[in-house]
PDB file of N, CA and C in Angstrom:
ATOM      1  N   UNK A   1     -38.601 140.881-164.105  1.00 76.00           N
ATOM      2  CA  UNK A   1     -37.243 140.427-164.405  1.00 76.00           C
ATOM      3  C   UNK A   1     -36.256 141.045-163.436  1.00 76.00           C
ATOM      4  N   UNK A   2     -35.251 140.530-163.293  1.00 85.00           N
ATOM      5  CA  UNK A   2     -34.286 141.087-162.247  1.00 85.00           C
ATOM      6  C   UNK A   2     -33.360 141.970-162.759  1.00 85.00           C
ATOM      7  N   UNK A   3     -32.758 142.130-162.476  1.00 89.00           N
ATOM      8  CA  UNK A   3     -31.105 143.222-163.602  1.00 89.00           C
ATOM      9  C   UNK A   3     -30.291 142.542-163.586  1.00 89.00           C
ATOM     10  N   UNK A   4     -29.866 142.112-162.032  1.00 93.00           N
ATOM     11  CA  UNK A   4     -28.239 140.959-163.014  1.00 93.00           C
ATOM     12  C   UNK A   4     -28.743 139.808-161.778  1.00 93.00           C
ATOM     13  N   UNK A   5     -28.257 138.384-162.374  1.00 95.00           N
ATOM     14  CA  UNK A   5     -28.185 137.115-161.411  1.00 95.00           C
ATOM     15  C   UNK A   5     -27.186 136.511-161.970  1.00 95.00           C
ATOM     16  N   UNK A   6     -27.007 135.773-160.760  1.00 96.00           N
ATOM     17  CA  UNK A   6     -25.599 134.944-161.267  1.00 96.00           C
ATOM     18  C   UNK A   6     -26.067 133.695-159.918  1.00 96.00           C
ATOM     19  N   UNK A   7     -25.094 132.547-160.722  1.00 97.00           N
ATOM     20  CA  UNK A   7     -25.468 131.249-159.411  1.00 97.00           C
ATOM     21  C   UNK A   7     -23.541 131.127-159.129  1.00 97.00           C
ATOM     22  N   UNK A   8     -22.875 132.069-159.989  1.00 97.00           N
ATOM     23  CA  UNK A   8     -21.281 131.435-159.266  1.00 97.00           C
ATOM     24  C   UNK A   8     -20.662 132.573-159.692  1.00 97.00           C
ATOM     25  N   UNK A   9     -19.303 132.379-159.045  1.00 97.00           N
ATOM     26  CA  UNK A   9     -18.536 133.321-159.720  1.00 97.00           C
ATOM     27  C   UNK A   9     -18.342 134.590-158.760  1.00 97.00           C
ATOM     28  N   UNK A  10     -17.633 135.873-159.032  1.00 97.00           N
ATOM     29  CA  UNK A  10     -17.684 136.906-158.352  1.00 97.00           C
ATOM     30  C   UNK A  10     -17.656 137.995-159.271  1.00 97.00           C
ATOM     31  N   UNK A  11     -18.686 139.402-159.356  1.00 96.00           N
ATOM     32  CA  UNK A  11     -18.894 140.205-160.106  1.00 96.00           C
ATOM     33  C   UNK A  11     -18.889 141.187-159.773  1.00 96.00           C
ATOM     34  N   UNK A  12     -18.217 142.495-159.952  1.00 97.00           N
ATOM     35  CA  UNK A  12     -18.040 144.256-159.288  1.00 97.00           C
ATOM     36  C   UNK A  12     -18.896 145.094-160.328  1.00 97.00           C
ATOM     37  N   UNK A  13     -20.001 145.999-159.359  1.00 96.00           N
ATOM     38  CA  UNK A  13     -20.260 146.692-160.281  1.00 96.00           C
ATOM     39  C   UNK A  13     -19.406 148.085-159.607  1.00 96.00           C
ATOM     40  N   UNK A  14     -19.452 149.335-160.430  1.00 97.00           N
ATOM     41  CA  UNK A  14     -18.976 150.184-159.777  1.00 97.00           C
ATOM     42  C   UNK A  14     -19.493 151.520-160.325  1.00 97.00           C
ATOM     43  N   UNK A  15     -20.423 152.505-159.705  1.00 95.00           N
ATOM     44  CA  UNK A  15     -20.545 153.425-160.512  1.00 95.00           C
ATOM     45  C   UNK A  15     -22.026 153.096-161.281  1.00 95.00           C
ATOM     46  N   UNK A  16     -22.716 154.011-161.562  1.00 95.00           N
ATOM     47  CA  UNK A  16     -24.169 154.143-162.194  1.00 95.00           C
ATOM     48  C   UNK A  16     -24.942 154.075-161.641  1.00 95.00           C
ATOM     49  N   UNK A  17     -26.139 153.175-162.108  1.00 91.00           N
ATOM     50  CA  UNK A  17     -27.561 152.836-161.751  1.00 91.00           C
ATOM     51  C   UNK A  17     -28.163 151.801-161.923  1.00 91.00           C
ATOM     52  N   UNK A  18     -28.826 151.017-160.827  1.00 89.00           N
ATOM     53  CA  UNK A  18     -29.973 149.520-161.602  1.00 89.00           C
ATOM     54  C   UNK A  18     -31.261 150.418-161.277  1.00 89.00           C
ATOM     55  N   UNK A  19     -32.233 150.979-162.168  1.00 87.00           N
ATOM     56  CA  UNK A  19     -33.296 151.171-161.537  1.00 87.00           C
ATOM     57  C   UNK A  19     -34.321 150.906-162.569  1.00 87.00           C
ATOM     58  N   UNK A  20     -35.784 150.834-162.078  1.00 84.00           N
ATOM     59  CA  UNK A  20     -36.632 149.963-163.037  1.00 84.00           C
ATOM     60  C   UNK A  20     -36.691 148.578-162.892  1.00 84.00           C
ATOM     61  N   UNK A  21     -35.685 147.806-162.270  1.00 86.00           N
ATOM     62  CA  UNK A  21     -36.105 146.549-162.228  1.00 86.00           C
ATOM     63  C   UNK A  21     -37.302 145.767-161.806  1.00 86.00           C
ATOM     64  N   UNK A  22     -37.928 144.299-161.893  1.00 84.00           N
ATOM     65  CA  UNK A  22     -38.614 143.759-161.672  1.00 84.00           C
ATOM     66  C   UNK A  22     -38.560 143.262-159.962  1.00 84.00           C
ATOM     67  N   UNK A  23     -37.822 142.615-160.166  1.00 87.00           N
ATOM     68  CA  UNK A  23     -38.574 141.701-158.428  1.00 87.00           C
ATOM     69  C   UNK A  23     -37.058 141.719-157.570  1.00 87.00           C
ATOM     70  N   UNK A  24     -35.910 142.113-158.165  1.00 90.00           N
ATOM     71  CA  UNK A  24     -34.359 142.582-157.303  1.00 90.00           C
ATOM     72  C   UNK A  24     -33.667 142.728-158.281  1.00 90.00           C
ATOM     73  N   UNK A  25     -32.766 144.043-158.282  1.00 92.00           N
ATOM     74  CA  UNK A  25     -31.415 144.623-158.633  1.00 92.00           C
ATOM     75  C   UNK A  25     -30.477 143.402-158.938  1.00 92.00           C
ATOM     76  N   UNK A  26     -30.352 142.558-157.793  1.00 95.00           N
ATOM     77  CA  UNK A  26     -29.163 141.073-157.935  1.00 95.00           C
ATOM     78  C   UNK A  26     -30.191 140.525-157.411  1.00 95.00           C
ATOM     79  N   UNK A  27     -30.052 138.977-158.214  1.00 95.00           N
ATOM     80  CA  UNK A  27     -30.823 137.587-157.757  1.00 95.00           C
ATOM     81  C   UNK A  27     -29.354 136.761-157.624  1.00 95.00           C
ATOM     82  N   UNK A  28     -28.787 135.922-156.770  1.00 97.00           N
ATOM     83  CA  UNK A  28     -28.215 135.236-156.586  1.00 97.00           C
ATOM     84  C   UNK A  28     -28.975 133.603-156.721  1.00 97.00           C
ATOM     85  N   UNK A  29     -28.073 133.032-157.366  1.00 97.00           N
ATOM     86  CA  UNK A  29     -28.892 131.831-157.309  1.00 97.00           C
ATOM     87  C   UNK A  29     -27.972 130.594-156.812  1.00 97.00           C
ATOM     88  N   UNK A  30     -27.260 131.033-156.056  1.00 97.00           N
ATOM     89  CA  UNK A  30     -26.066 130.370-156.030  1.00 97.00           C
ATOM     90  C   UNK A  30     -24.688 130.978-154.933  1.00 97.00           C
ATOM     91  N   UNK A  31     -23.512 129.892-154.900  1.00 97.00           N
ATOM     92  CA  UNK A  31     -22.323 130.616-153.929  1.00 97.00           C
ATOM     93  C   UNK A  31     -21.780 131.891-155.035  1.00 97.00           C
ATOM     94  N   UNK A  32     -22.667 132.725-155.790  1.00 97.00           N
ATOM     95  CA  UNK A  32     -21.792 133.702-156.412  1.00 97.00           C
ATOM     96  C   UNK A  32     -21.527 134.839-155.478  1.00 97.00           C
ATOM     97  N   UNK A  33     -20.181 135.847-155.549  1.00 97.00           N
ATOM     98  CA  UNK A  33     -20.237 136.995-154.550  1.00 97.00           C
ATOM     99  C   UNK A  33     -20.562 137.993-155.695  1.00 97.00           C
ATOM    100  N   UNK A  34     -21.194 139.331-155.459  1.00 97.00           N
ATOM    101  CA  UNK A  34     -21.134 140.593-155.975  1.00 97.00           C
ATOM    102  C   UNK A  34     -20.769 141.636-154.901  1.00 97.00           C
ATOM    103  N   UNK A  35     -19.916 142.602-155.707  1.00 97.00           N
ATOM    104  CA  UNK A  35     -19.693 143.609-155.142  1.00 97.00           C
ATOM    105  C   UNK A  35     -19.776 144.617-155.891  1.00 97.00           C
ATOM    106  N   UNK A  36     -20.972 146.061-154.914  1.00 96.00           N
ATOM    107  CA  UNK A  36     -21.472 147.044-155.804  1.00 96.00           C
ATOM    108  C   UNK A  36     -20.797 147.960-154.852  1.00 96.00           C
ATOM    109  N   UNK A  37     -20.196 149.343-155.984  1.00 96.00           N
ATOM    110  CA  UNK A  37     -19.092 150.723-155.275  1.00 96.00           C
ATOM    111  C   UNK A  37     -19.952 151.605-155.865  1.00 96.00           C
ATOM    112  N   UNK A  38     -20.813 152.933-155.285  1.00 95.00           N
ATOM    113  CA  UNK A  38     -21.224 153.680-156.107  1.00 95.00           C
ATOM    114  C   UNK A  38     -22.612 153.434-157.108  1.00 95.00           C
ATOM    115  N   UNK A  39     -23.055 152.491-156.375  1.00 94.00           N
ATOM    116  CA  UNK A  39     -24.404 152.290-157.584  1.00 94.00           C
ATOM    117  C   UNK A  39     -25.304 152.586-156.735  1.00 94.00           C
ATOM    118  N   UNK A  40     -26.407 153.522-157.396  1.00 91.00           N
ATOM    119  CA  UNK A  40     -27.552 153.838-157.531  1.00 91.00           C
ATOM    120  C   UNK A  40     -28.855 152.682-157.724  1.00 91.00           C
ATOM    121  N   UNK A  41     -29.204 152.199-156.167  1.00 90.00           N
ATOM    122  CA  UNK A  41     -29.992 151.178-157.081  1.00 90.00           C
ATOM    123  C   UNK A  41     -31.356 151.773-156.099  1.00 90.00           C
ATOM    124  N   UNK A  42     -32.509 151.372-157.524  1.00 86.00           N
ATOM    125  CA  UNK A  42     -33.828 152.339-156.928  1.00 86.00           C
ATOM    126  C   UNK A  42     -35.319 151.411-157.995  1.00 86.00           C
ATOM    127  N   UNK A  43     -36.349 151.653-157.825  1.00 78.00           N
ATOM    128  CA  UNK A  43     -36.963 151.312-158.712  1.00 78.00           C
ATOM    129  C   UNK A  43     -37.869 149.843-158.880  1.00 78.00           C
ATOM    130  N   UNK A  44     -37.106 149.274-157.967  1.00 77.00           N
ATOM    131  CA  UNK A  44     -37.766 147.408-157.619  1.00 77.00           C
ATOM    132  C   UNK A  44     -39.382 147.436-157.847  1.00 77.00           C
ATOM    133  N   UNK A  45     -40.230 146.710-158.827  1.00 75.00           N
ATOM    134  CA  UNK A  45     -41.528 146.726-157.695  1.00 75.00           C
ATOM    135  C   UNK A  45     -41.573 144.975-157.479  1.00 75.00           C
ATOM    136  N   UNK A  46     -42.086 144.933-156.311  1.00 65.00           N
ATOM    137  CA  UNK A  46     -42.635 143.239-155.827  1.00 65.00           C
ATOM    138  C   UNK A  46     -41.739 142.876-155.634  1.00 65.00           C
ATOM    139  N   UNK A  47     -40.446 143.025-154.538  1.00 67.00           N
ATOM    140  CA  UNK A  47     -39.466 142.760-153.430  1.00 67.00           C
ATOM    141  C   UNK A  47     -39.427 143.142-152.406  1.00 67.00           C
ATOM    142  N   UNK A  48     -39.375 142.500-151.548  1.00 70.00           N
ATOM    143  CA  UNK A  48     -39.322 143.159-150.398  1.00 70.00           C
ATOM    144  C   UNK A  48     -37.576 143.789-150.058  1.00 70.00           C
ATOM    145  N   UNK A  49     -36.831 143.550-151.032  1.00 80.00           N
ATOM    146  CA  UNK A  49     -35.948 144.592-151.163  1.00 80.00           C
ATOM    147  C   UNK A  49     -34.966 144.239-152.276  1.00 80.00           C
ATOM    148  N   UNK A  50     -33.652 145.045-152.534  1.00 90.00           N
ATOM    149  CA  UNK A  50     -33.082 145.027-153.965  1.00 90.00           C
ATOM    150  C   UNK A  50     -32.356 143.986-154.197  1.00 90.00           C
ATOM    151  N   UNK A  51     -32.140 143.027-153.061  1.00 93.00           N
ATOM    152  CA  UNK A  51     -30.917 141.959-153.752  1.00 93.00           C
ATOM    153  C   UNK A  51     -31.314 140.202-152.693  1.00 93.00           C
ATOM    154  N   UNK A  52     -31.661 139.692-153.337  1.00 94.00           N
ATOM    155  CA  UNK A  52     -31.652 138.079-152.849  1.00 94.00           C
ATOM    156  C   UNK A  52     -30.784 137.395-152.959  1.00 94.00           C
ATOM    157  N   UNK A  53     -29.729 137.247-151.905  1.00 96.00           N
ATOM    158  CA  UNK A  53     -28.886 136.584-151.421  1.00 96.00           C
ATOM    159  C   UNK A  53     -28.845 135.887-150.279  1.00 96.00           C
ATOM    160  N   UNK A  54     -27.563 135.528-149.291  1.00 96.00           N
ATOM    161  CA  UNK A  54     -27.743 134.613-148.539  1.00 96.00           C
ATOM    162  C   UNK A  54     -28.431 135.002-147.290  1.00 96.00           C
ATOM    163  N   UNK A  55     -28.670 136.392-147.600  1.00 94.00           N
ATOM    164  CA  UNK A  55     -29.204 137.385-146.148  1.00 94.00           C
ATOM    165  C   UNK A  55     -30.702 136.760-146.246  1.00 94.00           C
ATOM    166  N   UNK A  56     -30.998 136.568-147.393  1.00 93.00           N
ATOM    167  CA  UNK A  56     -32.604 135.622-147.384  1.00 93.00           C
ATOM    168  C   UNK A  56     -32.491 134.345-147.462  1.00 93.00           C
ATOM    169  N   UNK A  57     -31.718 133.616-148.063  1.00 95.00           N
ATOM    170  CA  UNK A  57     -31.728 132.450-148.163  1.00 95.00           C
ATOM    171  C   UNK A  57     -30.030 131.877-147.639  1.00 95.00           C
ATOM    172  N   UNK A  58     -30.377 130.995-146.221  1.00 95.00           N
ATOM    173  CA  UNK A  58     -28.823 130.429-146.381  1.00 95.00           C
ATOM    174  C   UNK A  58     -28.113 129.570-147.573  1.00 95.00           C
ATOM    175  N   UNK A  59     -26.851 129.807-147.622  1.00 95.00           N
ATOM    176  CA  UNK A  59     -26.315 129.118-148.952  1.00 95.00           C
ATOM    177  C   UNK A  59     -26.076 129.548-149.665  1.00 95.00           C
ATOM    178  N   UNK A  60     -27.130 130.732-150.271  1.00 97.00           N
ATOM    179  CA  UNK A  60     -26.397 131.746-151.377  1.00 97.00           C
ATOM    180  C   UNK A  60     -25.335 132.441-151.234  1.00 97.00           C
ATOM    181  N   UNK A  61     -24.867 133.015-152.189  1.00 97.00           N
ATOM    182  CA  UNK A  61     -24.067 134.196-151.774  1.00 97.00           C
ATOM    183  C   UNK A  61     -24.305 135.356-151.426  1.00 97.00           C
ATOM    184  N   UNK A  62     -23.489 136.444-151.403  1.00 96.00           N
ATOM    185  CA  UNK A  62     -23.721 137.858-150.521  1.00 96.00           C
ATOM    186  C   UNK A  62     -23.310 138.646-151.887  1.00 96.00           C
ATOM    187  N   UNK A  63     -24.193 139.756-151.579  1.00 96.00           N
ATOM    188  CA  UNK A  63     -23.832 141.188-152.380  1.00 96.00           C
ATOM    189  C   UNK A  63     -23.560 142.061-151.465  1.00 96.00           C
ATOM    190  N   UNK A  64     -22.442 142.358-151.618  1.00 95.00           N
ATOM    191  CA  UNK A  64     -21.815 143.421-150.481  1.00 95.00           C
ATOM    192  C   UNK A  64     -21.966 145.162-151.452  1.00 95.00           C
ATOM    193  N   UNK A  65     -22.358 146.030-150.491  1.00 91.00           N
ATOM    194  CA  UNK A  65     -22.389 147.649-151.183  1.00 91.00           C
ATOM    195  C   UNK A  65     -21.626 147.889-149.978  1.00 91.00           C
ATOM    196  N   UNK A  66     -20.646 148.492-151.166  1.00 87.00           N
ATOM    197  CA  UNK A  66     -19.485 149.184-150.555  1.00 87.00           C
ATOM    198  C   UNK A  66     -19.459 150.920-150.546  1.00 87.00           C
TER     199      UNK A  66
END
């Protein structure tokens, strides 16, 4: 399972932790933006890394760590 997805919209995390997740931290499924300040993200297994966005797929949106 992932920790958070979204296909629209724009979402801030700020502060804590995603860790333990399944297959990415953020799944984008869609033009949604996220923006993470301060998060701790650790723990993925079976990704080749924590967030699927448009950096893998054109079209999606971006999770920016700030």
């Amino acid at each position: 399972l992932d920790a958070f997805s979204a296909a629209k919209g724009k979402a801030r995390f700020s502060g804590g932790a995603m860790t333990g997740f399944g297959r990415y931290a953020v799944k984008l499924t869609g033009p949604a933006e996220v923006s993470m300040s301060g998060v701790e993200v650790s723990g993925g297994r079976g990704a080749a890394g924590a967030f699927y966005d448009g950096k893998i797929v054109p079209g999606l949106g971006v999770v920016r760590v700030e």
